mmCIF file with all atom_site columns, C-alpha atoms in Angstrom:
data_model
loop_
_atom_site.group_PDB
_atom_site.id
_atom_site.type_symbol
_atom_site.label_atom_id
_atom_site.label_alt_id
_atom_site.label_comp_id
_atom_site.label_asym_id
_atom_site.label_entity_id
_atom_site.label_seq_id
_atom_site.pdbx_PDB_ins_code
_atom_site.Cartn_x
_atom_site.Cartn_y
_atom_site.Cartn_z
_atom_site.occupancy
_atom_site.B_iso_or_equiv
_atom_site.pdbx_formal_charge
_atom_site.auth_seq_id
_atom_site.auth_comp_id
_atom_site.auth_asym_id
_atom_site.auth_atom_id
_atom_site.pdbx_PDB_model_num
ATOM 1   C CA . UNK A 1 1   ? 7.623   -6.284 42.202 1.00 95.00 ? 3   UNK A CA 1
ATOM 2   C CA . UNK A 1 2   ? 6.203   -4.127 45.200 1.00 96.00 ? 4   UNK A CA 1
ATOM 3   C CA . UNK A 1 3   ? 3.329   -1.788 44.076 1.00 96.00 ? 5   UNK A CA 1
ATOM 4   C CA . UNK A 1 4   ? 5.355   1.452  44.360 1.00 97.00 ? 6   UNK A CA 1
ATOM 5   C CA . UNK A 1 5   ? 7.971   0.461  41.934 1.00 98.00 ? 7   UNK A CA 1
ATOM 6   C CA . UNK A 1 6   ? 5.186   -0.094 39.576 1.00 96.00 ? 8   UNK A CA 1
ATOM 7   C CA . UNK A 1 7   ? 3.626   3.424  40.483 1.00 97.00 ? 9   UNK A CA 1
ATOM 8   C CA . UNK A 1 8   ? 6.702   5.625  40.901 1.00 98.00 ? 10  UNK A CA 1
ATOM 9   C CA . UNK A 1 9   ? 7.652   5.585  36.763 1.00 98.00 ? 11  UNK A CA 1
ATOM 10  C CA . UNK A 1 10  ? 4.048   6.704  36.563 1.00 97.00 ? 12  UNK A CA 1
ATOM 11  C CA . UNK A 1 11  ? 3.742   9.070  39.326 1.00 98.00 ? 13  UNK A CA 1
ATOM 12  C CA . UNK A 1 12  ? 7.284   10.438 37.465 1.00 98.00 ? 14  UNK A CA 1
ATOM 13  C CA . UNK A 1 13  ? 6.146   10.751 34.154 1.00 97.00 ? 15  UNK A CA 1
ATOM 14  C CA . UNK A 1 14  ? 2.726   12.575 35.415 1.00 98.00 ? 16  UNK A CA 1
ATOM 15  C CA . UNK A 1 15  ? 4.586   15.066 37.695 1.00 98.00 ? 17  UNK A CA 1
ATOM 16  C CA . UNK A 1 16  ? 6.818   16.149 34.588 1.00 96.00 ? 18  UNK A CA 1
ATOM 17  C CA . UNK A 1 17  ? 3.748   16.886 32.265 1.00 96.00 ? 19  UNK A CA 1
ATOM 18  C CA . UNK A 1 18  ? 2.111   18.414 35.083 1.00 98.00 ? 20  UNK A CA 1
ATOM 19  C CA . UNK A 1 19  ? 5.082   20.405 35.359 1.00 97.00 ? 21  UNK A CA 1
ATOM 20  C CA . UNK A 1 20  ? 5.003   21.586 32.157 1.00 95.00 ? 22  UNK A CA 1
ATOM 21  C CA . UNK A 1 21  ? 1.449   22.364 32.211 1.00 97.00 ? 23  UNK A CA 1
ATOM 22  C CA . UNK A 1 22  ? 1.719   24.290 34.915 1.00 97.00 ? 24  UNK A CA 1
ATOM 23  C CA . UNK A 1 23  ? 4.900   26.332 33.934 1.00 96.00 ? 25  UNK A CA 1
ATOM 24  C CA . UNK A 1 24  ? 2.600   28.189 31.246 1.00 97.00 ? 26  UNK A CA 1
ATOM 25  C CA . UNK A 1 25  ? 0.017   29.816 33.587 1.00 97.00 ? 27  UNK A CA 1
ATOM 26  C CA . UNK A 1 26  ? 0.382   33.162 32.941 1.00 97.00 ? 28  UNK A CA 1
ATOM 27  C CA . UNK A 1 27  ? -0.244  35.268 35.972 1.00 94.00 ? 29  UNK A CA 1
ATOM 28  C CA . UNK A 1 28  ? -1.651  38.133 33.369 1.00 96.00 ? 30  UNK A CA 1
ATOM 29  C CA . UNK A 1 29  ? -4.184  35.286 33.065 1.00 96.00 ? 31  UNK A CA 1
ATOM 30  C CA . UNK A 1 30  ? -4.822  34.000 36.609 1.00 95.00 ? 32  UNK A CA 1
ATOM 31  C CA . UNK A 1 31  ? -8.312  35.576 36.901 1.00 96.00 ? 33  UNK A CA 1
ATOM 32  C CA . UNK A 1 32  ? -9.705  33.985 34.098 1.00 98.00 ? 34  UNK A CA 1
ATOM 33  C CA . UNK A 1 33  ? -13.001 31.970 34.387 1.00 98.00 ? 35  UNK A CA 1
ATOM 34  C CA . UNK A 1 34  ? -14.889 30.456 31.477 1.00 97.00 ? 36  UNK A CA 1
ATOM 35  C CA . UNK A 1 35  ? -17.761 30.378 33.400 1.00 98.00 ? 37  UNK A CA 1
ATOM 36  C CA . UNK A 1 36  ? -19.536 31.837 36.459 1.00 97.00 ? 38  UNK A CA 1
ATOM 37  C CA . UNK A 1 37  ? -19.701 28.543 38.178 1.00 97.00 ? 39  UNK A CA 1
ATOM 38  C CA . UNK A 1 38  ? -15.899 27.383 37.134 1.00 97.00 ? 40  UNK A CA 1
ATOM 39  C CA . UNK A 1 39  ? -12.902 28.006 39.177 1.00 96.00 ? 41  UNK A CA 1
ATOM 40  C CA . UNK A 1 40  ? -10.595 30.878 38.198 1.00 96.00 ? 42  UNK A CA 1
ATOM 41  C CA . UNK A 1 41  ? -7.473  29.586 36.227 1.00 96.00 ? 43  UNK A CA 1
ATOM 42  C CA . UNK A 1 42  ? -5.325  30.977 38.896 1.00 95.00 ? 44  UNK A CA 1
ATOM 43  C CA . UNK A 1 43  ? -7.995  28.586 41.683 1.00 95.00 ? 45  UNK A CA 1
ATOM 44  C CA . UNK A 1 44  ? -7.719  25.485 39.110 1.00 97.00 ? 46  UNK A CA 1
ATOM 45  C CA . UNK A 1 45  ? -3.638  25.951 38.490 1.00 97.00 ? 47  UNK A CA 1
ATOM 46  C CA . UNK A 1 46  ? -3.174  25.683 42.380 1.00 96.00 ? 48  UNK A CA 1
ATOM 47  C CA . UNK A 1 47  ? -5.667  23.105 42.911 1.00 96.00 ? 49  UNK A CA 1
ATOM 48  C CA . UNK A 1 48  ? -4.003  21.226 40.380 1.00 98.00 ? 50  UNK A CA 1
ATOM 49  C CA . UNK A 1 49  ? -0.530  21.634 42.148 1.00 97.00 ? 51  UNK A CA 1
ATOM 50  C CA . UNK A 1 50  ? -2.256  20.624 45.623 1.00 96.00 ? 52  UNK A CA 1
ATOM 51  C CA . UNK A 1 51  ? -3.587  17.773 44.444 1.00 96.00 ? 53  UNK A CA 1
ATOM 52  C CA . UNK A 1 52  ? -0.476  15.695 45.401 1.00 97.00 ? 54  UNK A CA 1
ATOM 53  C CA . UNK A 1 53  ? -0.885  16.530 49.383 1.00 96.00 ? 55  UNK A CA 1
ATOM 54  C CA . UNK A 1 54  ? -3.600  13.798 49.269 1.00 96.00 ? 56  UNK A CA 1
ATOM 55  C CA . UNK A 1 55  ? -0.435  11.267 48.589 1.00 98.00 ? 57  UNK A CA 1
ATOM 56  C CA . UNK A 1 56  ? 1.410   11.643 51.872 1.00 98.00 ? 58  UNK A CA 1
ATOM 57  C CA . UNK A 1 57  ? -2.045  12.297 53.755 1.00 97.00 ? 59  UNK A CA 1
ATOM 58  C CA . UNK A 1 58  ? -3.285  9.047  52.881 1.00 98.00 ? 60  UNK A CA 1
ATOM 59  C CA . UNK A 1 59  ? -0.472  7.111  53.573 1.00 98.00 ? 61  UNK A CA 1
ATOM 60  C CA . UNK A 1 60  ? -0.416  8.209  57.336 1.00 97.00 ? 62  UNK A CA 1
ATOM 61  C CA . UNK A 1 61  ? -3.550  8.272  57.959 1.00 98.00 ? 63  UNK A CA 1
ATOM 62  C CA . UNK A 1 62  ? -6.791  6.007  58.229 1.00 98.00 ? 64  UNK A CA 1
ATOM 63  C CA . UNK A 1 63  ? -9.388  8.681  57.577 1.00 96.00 ? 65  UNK A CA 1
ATOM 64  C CA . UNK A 1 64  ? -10.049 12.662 56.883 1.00 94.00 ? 66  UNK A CA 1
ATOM 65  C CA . UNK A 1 65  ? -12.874 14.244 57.562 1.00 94.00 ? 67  UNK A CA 1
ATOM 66  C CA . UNK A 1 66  ? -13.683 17.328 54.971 1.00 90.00 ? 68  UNK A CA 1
ATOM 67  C CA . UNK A 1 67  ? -15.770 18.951 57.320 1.00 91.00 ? 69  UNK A CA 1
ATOM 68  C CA . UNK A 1 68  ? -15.510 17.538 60.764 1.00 91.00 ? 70  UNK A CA 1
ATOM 69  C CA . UNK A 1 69  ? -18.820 17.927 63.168 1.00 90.00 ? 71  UNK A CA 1
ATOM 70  C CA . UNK A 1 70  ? -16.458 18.923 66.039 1.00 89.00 ? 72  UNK A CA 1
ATOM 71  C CA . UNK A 1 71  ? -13.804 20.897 64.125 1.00 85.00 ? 73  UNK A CA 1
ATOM 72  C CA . UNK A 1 72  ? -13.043 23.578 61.041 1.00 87.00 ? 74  UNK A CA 1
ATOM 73  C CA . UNK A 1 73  ? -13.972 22.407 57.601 1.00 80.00 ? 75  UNK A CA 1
ATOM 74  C CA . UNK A 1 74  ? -11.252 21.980 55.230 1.00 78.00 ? 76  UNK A CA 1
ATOM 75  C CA . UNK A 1 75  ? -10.064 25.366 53.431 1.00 83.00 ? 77  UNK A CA 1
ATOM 76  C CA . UNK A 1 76  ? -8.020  25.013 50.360 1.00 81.00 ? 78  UNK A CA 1
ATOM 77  C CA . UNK A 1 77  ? -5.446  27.398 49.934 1.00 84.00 ? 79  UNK A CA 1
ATOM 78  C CA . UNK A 1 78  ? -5.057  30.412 48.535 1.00 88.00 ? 80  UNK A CA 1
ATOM 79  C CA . UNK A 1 79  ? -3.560  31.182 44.914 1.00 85.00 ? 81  UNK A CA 1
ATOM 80  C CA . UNK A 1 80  ? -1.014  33.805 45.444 1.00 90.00 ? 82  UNK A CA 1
ATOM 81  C CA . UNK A 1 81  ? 1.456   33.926 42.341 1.00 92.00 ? 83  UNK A CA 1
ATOM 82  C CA . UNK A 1 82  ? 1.929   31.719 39.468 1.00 92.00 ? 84  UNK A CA 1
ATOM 83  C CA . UNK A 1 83  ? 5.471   31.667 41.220 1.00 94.00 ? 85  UNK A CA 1
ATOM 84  C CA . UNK A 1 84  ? 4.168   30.563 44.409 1.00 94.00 ? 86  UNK A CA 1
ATOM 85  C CA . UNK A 1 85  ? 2.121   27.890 42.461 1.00 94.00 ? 87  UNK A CA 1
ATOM 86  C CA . UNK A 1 86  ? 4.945   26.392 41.178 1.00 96.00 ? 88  UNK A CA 1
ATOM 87  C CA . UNK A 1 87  ? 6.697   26.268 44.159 1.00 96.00 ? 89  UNK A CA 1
ATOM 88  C CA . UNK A 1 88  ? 3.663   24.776 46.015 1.00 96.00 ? 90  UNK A CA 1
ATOM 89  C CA . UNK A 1 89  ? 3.776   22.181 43.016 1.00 98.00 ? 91  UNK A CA 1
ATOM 90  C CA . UNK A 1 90  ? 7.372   20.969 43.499 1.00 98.00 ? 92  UNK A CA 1
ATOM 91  C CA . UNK A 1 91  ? 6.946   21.137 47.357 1.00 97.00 ? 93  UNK A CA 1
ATOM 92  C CA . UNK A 1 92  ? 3.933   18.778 47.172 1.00 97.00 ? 94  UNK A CA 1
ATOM 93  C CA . UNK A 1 93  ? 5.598   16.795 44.327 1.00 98.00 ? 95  UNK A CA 1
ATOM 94  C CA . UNK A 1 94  ? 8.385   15.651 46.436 1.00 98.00 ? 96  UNK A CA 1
ATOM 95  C CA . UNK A 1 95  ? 6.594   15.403 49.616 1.00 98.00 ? 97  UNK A CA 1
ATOM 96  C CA . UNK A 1 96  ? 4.101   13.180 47.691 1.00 98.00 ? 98  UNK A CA 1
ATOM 97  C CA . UNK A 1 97  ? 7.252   10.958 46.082 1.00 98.00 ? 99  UNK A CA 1
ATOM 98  C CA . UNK A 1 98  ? 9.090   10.371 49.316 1.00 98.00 ? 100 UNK A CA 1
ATOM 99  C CA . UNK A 1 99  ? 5.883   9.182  50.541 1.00 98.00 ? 101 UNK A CA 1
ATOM 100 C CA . UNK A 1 100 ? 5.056   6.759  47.888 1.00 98.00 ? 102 UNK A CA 1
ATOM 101 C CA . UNK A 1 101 ? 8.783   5.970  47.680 1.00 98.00 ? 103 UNK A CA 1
ATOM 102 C CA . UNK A 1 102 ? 8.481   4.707  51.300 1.00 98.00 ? 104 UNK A CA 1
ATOM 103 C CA . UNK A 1 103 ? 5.236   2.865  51.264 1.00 98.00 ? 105 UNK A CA 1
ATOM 104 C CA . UNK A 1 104 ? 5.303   -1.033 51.191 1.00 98.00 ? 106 UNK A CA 1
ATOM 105 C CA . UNK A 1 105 ? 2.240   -3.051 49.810 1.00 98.00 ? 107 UNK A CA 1
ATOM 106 C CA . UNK A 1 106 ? 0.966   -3.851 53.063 1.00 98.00 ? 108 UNK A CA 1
ATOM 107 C CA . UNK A 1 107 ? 0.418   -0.019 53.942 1.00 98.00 ? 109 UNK A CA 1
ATOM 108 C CA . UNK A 1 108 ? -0.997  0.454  50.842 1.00 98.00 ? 110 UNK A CA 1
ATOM 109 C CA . UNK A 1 109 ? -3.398  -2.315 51.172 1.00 98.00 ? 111 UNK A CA 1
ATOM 110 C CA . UNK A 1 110 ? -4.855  -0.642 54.559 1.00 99.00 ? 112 UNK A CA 1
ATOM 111 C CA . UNK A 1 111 ? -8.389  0.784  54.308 1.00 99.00 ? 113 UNK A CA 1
ATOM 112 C CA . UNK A 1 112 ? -8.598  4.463  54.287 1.00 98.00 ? 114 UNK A CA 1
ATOM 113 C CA . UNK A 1 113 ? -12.309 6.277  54.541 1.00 98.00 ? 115 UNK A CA 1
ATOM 114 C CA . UNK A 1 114 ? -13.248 9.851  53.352 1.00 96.00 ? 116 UNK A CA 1
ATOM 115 C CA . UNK A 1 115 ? -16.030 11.555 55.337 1.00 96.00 ? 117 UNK A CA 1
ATOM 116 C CA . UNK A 1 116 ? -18.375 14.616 55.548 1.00 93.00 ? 118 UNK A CA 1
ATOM 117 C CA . UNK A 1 117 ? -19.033 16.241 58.916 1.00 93.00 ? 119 UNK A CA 1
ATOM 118 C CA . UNK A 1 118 ? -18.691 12.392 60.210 1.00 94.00 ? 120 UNK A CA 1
ATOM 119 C CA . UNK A 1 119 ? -20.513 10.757 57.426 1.00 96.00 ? 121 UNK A CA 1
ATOM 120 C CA . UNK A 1 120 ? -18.301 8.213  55.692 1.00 98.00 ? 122 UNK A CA 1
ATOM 121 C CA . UNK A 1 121 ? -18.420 9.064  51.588 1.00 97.00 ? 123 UNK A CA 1
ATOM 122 C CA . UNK A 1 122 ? -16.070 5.653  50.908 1.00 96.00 ? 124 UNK A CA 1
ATOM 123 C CA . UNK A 1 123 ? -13.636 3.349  52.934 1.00 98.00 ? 125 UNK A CA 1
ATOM 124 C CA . UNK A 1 124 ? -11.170 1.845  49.943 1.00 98.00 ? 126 UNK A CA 1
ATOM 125 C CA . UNK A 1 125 ? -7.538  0.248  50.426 1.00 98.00 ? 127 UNK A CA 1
ATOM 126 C CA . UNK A 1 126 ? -5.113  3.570  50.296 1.00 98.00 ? 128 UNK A CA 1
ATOM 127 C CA . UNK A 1 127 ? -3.689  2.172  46.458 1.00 98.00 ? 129 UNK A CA 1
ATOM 128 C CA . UNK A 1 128 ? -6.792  2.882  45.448 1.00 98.00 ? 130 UNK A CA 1
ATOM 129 C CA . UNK A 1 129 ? -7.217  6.026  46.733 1.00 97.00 ? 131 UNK A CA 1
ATOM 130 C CA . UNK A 1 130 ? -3.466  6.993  45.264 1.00 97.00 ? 132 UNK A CA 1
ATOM 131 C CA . UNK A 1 131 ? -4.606  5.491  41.663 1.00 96.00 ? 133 UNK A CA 1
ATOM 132 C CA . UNK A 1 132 ? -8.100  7.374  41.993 1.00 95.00 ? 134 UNK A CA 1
ATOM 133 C CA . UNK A 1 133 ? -8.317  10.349 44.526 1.00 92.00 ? 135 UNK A CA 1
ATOM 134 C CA . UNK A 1 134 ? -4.520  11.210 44.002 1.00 96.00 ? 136 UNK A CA 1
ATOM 135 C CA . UNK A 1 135 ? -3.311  10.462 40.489 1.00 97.00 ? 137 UNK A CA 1
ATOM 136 C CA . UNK A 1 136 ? -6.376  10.526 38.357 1.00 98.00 ? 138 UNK A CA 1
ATOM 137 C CA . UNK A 1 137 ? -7.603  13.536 40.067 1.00 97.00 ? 139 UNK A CA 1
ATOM 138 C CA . UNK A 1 138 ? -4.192  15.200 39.087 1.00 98.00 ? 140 UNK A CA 1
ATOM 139 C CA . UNK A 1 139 ? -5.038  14.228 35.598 1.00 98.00 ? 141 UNK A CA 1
ATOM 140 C CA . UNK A 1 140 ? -8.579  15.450 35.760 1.00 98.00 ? 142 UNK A CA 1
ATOM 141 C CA . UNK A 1 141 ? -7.893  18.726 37.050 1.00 98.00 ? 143 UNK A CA 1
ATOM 142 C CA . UNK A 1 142 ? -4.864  19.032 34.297 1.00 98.00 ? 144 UNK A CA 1
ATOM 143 C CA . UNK A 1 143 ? -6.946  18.367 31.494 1.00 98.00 ? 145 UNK A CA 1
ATOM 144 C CA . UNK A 1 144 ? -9.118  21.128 32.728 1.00 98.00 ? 146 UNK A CA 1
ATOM 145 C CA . UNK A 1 145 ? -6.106  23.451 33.260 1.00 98.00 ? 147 UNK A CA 1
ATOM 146 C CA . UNK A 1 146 ? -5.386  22.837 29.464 1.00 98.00 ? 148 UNK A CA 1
ATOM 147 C CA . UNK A 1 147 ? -8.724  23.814 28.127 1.00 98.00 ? 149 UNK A CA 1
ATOM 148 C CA . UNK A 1 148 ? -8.150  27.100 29.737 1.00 98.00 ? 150 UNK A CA 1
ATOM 149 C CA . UNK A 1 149 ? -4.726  27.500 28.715 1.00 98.00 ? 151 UNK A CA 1
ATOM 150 C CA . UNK A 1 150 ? -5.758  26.842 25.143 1.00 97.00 ? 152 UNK A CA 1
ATOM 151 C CA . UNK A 1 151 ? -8.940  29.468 25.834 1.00 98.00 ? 153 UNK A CA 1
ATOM 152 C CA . UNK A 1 152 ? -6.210  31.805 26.760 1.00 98.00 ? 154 UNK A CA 1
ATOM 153 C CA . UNK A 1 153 ? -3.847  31.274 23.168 1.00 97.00 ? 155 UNK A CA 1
ATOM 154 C CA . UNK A 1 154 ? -1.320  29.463 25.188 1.00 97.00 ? 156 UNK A CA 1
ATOM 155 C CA . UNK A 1 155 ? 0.260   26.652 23.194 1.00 94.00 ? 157 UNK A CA 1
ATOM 156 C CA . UNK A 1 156 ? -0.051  23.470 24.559 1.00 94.00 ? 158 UNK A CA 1
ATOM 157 C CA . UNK A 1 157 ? 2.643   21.062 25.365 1.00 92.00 ? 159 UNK A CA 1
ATOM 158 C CA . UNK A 1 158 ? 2.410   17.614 24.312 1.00 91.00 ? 160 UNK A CA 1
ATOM 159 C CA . UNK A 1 159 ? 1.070   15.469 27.459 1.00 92.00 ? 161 UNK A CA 1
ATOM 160 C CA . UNK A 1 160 ? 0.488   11.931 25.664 1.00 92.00 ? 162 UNK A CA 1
ATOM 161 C CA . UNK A 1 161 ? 1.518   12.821 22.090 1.00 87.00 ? 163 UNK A CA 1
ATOM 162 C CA . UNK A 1 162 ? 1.179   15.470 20.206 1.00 88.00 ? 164 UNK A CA 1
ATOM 163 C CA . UNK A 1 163 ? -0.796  18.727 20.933 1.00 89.00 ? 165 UNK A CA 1
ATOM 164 C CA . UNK A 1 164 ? -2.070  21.006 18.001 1.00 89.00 ? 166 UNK A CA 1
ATOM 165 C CA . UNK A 1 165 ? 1.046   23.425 19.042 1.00 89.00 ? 167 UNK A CA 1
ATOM 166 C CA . UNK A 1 166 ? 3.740   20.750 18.771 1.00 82.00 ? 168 UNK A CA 1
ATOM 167 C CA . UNK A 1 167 ? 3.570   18.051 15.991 1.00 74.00 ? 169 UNK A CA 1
ATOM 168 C CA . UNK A 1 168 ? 4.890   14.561 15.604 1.00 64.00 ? 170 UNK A CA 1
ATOM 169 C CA . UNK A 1 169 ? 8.394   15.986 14.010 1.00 69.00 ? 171 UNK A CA 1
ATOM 170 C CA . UNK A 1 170 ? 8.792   18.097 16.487 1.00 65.00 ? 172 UNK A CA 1
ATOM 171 C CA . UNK A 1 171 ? 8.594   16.216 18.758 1.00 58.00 ? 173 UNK A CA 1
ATOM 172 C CA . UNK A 1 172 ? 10.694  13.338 17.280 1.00 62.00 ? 174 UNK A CA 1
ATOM 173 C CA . UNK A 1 173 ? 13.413  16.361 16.862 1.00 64.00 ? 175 UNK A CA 1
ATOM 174 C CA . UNK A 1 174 ? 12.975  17.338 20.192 1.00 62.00 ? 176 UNK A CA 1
ATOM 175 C CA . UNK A 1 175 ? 13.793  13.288 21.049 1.00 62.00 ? 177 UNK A CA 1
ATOM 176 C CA . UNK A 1 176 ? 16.884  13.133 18.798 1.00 67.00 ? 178 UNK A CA 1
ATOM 177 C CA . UNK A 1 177 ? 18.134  16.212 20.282 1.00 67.00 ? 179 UNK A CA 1
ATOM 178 C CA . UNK A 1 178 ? 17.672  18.929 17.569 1.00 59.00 ? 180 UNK A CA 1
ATOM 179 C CA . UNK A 1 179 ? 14.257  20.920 18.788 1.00 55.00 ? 181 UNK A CA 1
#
């Protein structure tokens, strides 16, 4: 089996509870901050849904620089609307499928190195920076984006079972069709 058919049922089944995650931000909400050193949710929400540009970005290239000696630093974008999020999010999530979609193992087994104004933070084959920098980073940031959610009373969606909003039997219903 090549390594993308074994990541593209995962990459699938993050994207849609990502998805649903980020489908509750409510832009009444977006300026929240649980703490003077935390992102705003509205900052975390599209950092969340920008994650997935890494995925195509590593798989055509060898090596980024965050802050290049010679060049501009990186600058994340903006959050605009929860609407624009979302469309940022599906944008990025098909960009980032096609591109794993399209990979074979050797590409994936090519070295790829992050740096800082030319220093190099870590050369690892690109599947590992997919697994790591890419997927779990997605996950990271999204269980973040649900502890603000649920500091804002916004009921959580199940993600890998139950959630304290949505039991067991409702879920099962849900399954079966009647929920």
């Amino acid at each position: 089996m090549a390594i993308r058919d074994a990541l593209l049922p995962e990459l699938e089944q993050e994207l849609a509870t990502t998805r649903s995650v980020l489908s509750l931000v409510p832009e009444s909400k977006t300026g929240f901050r649980p703490h003077p050193k935390s992102w705003t949710l509205g900052e975390l929400a599209l950092h969340v849904a920008s994650v997935l540009t890494w995925l195509p970005m590593t798989l055509r290239t060898t090596e980024f620089d965050l802050s290049p000696p010679d060049g501009p630093s990186f600058v994340p974008p903006k959050f605009e609307s929860a609407a624009a999020m979302l469309r940022a999010f599906e944008h990025n999530a098909s960009a980032a499928r096609a591109a794993l979609a399209a990979a074979s193992d050797a590409e994936l087994a090519v070295p790829w190195t992050l740096k800082r104004r030319g220093q190099t933070l870590f050369t690892l084959p690109r599947i590992a920076c997919v697994r790591s920098f890419v997927m779990n980073h997605l996950i990271h940031h999204r269980g973040q984006l649900t502890v603000y959610l649920r500091l804002c009373d916004v009921p959580l969606p199940p993600i890998y079972g139950p959630t304290a909003d949505f039991t067991g039997d409702q879920l099962a219903a849900q399954a079966a069709g009647r929920g």
